[in-house]
JSON list of C-alpha atoms in Angstrom, two decimals:
[
{"chain": "A", "resi": 1, "resn": "GLN", "atom": "CA", "xyz": [-38.89, -28.35, -30.93]},
{"chain": "A", "resi": 2, "resn": "ILE", "atom": "CA", "xyz": [-38.36, -29.47, -27.35]},
{"chain": "A", "resi": 3, "resn": "ARG", "atom": "CA", "xyz": [-35.70, -27.06, -26.10]},
{"chain": "A", "resi": 4, "resn": "GLU", "atom": "CA", "xyz": [-33.77, -23.96, -27.09]},
{"chain": "A", "resi": 5, "resn": "SER", "atom": "CA", "xyz": [-30.92, -22.08, -25.49]},
{"chain": "A", "resi": 6, "resn": "GLU", "atom": "CA", "xyz": [-28.39, -19.53, -26.65]},
{"chain": "A", "resi": 7, "resn": "ARG", "atom": "CA", "xyz": [-26.18, -22.41, -27.90]},
{"chain": "A", "resi": 8, "resn": "VAL", "atom": "CA", "xyz": [-28.51, -25.12, -29.27]},
{"chain": "A", "resi": 9, "resn": "VAL", "atom": "CA", "xyz": [-32.00, -25.93, -30.56]},
{"chain": "A", "resi": 10, "resn": "ILE", "atom": "CA", "xyz": [-33.21, -29.51, -29.92]},
{"chain": "A", "resi": 11, "resn": "TRP", "atom": "CA", "xyz": [-35.85, -31.21, -32.05]},
{"chain": "A", "resi": 12, "resn": "GLU", "atom": "CA", "xyz": [-37.45, -34.60, -31.31]},
{"chain": "A", "resi": 13, "resn": "PHE", "atom": "CA", "xyz": [-39.01, -36.77, -34.04]},
{"chain": "A", "resi": 14, "resn": "VAL", "atom": "CA", "xyz": [-41.18, -39.75, -33.04]},
{"chain": "A", "resi": 15, "resn": "PRO", "atom": "CA", "xyz": [-41.23, -41.82, -35.15]},
{"chain": "A", "resi": 16, "resn": "ALA", "atom": "CA", "xyz": [-38.05, -40.73, -36.86]},
{"chain": "A", "resi": 17, "resn": "SER", "atom": "CA", "xyz": [-39.61, -41.39, -40.27]},
{"chain": "A", "resi": 18, "resn": "ARG", "atom": "CA", "xyz": [-41.31, -37.99, -39.88]},
{"chain": "A", "resi": 19, "resn": "LEU", "atom": "CA", "xyz": [-37.98, -36.33, -40.65]},
{"chain": "A", "resi": 20, "resn": "SER", "atom": "CA", "xyz": [-37.88, -34.65, -44.03]},
{"chain": "A", "resi": 21, "resn": "ARG", "atom": "CA", "xyz": [-37.06, -36.89, -46.97]},
{"chain": "A", "resi": 22, "resn": "SER", "atom": "CA", "xyz": [-37.10, -34.05, -49.49]},
{"chain": "A", "resi": 23, "resn": "GLU", "atom": "CA", "xyz": [-33.96, -32.14, -50.38]},
{"chain": "A", "resi": 24, "resn": "HIS", "atom": "CA", "xyz": [-33.19, -29.51, -47.77]},
{"chain": "A", "resi": 25, "resn": "SER", "atom": "CA", "xyz": [-30.22, -27.64, -46.38]},
{"chain": "A", "resi": 26, "resn": "HIS", "atom": "CA", "xyz": [-28.83, -27.10, -42.91]},
{"chain": "A", "resi": 27, "resn": "THR", "atom": "CA", "xyz": [-27.85, -23.50, -42.24]},
{"chain": "A", "resi": 28, "resn": "ARG", "atom": "CA", "xyz": [-26.21, -24.53, -38.95]},
{"chain": "A", "resi": 29, "resn": "ASP", "atom": "CA", "xyz": [-24.02, -27.43, -37.87]},
{"chain": "A", "resi": 30, "resn": "ALA", "atom": "CA", "xyz": [-26.26, -30.25, -36.61]},
{"chain": "A", "resi": 31, "resn": "ILE", "atom": "CA", "xyz": [-25.86, -33.49, -34.73]},
{"chain": "A", "resi": 32, "resn": "ILE", "atom": "CA", "xyz": [-28.50, -36.15, -35.39]},
{"chain": "A", "resi": 33, "resn": "VAL", "atom": "CA", "xyz": [-28.95, -38.96, -32.87]},
{"chain": "A", "resi": 34, "resn": "ALA", "atom": "CA", "xyz": [-31.23, -41.74, -34.14]},
{"chain": "A", "resi": 35, "resn": "PHE", "atom": "CA", "xyz": [-32.29, -44.67, -31.94]},
{"chain": "A", "resi": 36, "resn": "SER", "atom": "CA", "xyz": [-33.18, -48.10, -33.33]},
{"chain": "A", "resi": 37, "resn": "ASN", "atom": "CA", "xyz": [-34.00, -50.76, -30.73]},
{"chain": "A", "resi": 38, "resn": "LEU", "atom": "CA", "xyz": [-32.37, -48.54, -28.08]},
{"chain": "A", "resi": 39, "resn": "LYS", "atom": "CA", "xyz": [-29.10, -48.44, -30.06]},
{"chain": "A", "resi": 40, "resn": "PRO", "atom": "CA", "xyz": [-27.99, -44.89, -30.95]},
{"chain": "A", "resi": 41, "resn": "ARG", "atom": "CA", "xyz": [-26.46, -43.81, -34.25]},
{"chain": "A", "resi": 42, "resn": "VAL", "atom": "CA", "xyz": [-24.88, -40.35, -34.33]},
{"chain": "A", "resi": 43, "resn": "THR", "atom": "CA", "xyz": [-24.38, -38.30, -37.49]},
{"chain": "A", "resi": 44, "resn": "PHE", "atom": "CA", "xyz": [-22.71, -34.89, -37.83]},
{"chain": "A", "resi": 45, "resn": "VAL", "atom": "CA", "xyz": [-24.10, -32.62, -40.55]},
{"chain": "A", "resi": 46, "resn": "PRO", "atom": "CA", "xyz": [-21.92, -29.58, -41.36]},
{"chain": "A", "resi": 47, "resn": "ARG", "atom": "CA", "xyz": [-23.59, -26.21, -41.94]},
{"chain": "A", "resi": 48, "resn": "ASN", "atom": "CA", "xyz": [-24.52, -25.36, -45.54]},
{"chain": "A", "resi": 49, "resn": "THR", "atom": "CA", "xyz": [-25.01, -29.06, -46.34]},
{"chain": "A", "resi": 50, "resn": "THR", "atom": "CA", "xyz": [-27.83, -29.87, -48.79]},
{"chain": "A", "resi": 51, "resn": "HIS", "atom": "CA", "xyz": [-29.18, -33.44, -48.86]},
{"chain": "A", "resi": 52, "resn": "SER", "atom": "CA", "xyz": [-32.38, -35.49, -48.78]},
{"chain": "A", "resi": 53, "resn": "ASP", "atom": "CA", "xyz": [-31.57, -38.12, -46.14]},
{"chain": "A", "resi": 54, "resn": "GLU", "atom": "CA", "xyz": [-31.02, -37.72, -42.39]},
{"chain": "A", "resi": 55, "resn": "GLN", "atom": "CA", "xyz": [-29.76, -41.31, -42.12]},
{"chain": "A", "resi": 56, "resn": "THR", "atom": "CA", "xyz": [-32.59, -42.20, -39.76]},
{"chain": "A", "resi": 57, "resn": "ALA", "atom": "CA", "xyz": [-34.11, -45.06, -41.76]},
{"chain": "A", "resi": 58, "resn": "ARG", "atom": "CA", "xyz": [-35.79, -47.61, -39.49]},
{"chain": "A", "resi": 59, "resn": "ALA", "atom": "CA", "xyz": [-35.13, -45.45, -36.41]},
{"chain": "A", "resi": 60, "resn": "ASP", "atom": "CA", "xyz": [-37.74, -45.42, -33.65]},
{"chain": "A", "resi": 61, "resn": "ARG", "atom": "CA", "xyz": [-36.85, -41.94, -32.45]},
{"chain": "A", "resi": 62, "resn": "ALA", "atom": "CA", "xyz": [-34.46, -39.18, -33.49]},
{"chain": "A", "resi": 63, "resn": "TYR", "atom": "CA", "xyz": [-33.13, -36.00, -31.96]},
{"chain": "A", "resi": 64, "resn": "VAL", "atom": "CA", "xyz": [-31.62, -33.16, -33.97]},
{"chain": "A", "resi": 65, "resn": "PHE", "atom": "CA", "xyz": [-29.29, -30.77, -32.17]},
{"chain": "A", "resi": 66, "resn": "GLU", "atom": "CA", "xyz": [-28.80, -27.57, -34.18]},
{"chain": "A", "resi": 67, "resn": "LEU", "atom": "CA", "xyz": [-25.77, -25.69, -32.94]},
{"chain": "A", "resi": 68, "resn": "LYS", "atom": "CA", "xyz": [-26.03, -21.91, -32.86]}
]
């Protein structure tokens, strides 16, 4: 966790492969920004979503913004 405010919690994963690959759920809306070779890919994950992939394969770095 790199930052938290009353509106958002920001997580940084370097390398992005450290993000969970096991099935998990998001209790809050989240925006995932993954960078591969400096090119960003943005994914919106709605709250109460259960999945096992953050779509960060081959990313060098990823940021997860959990909206409060």
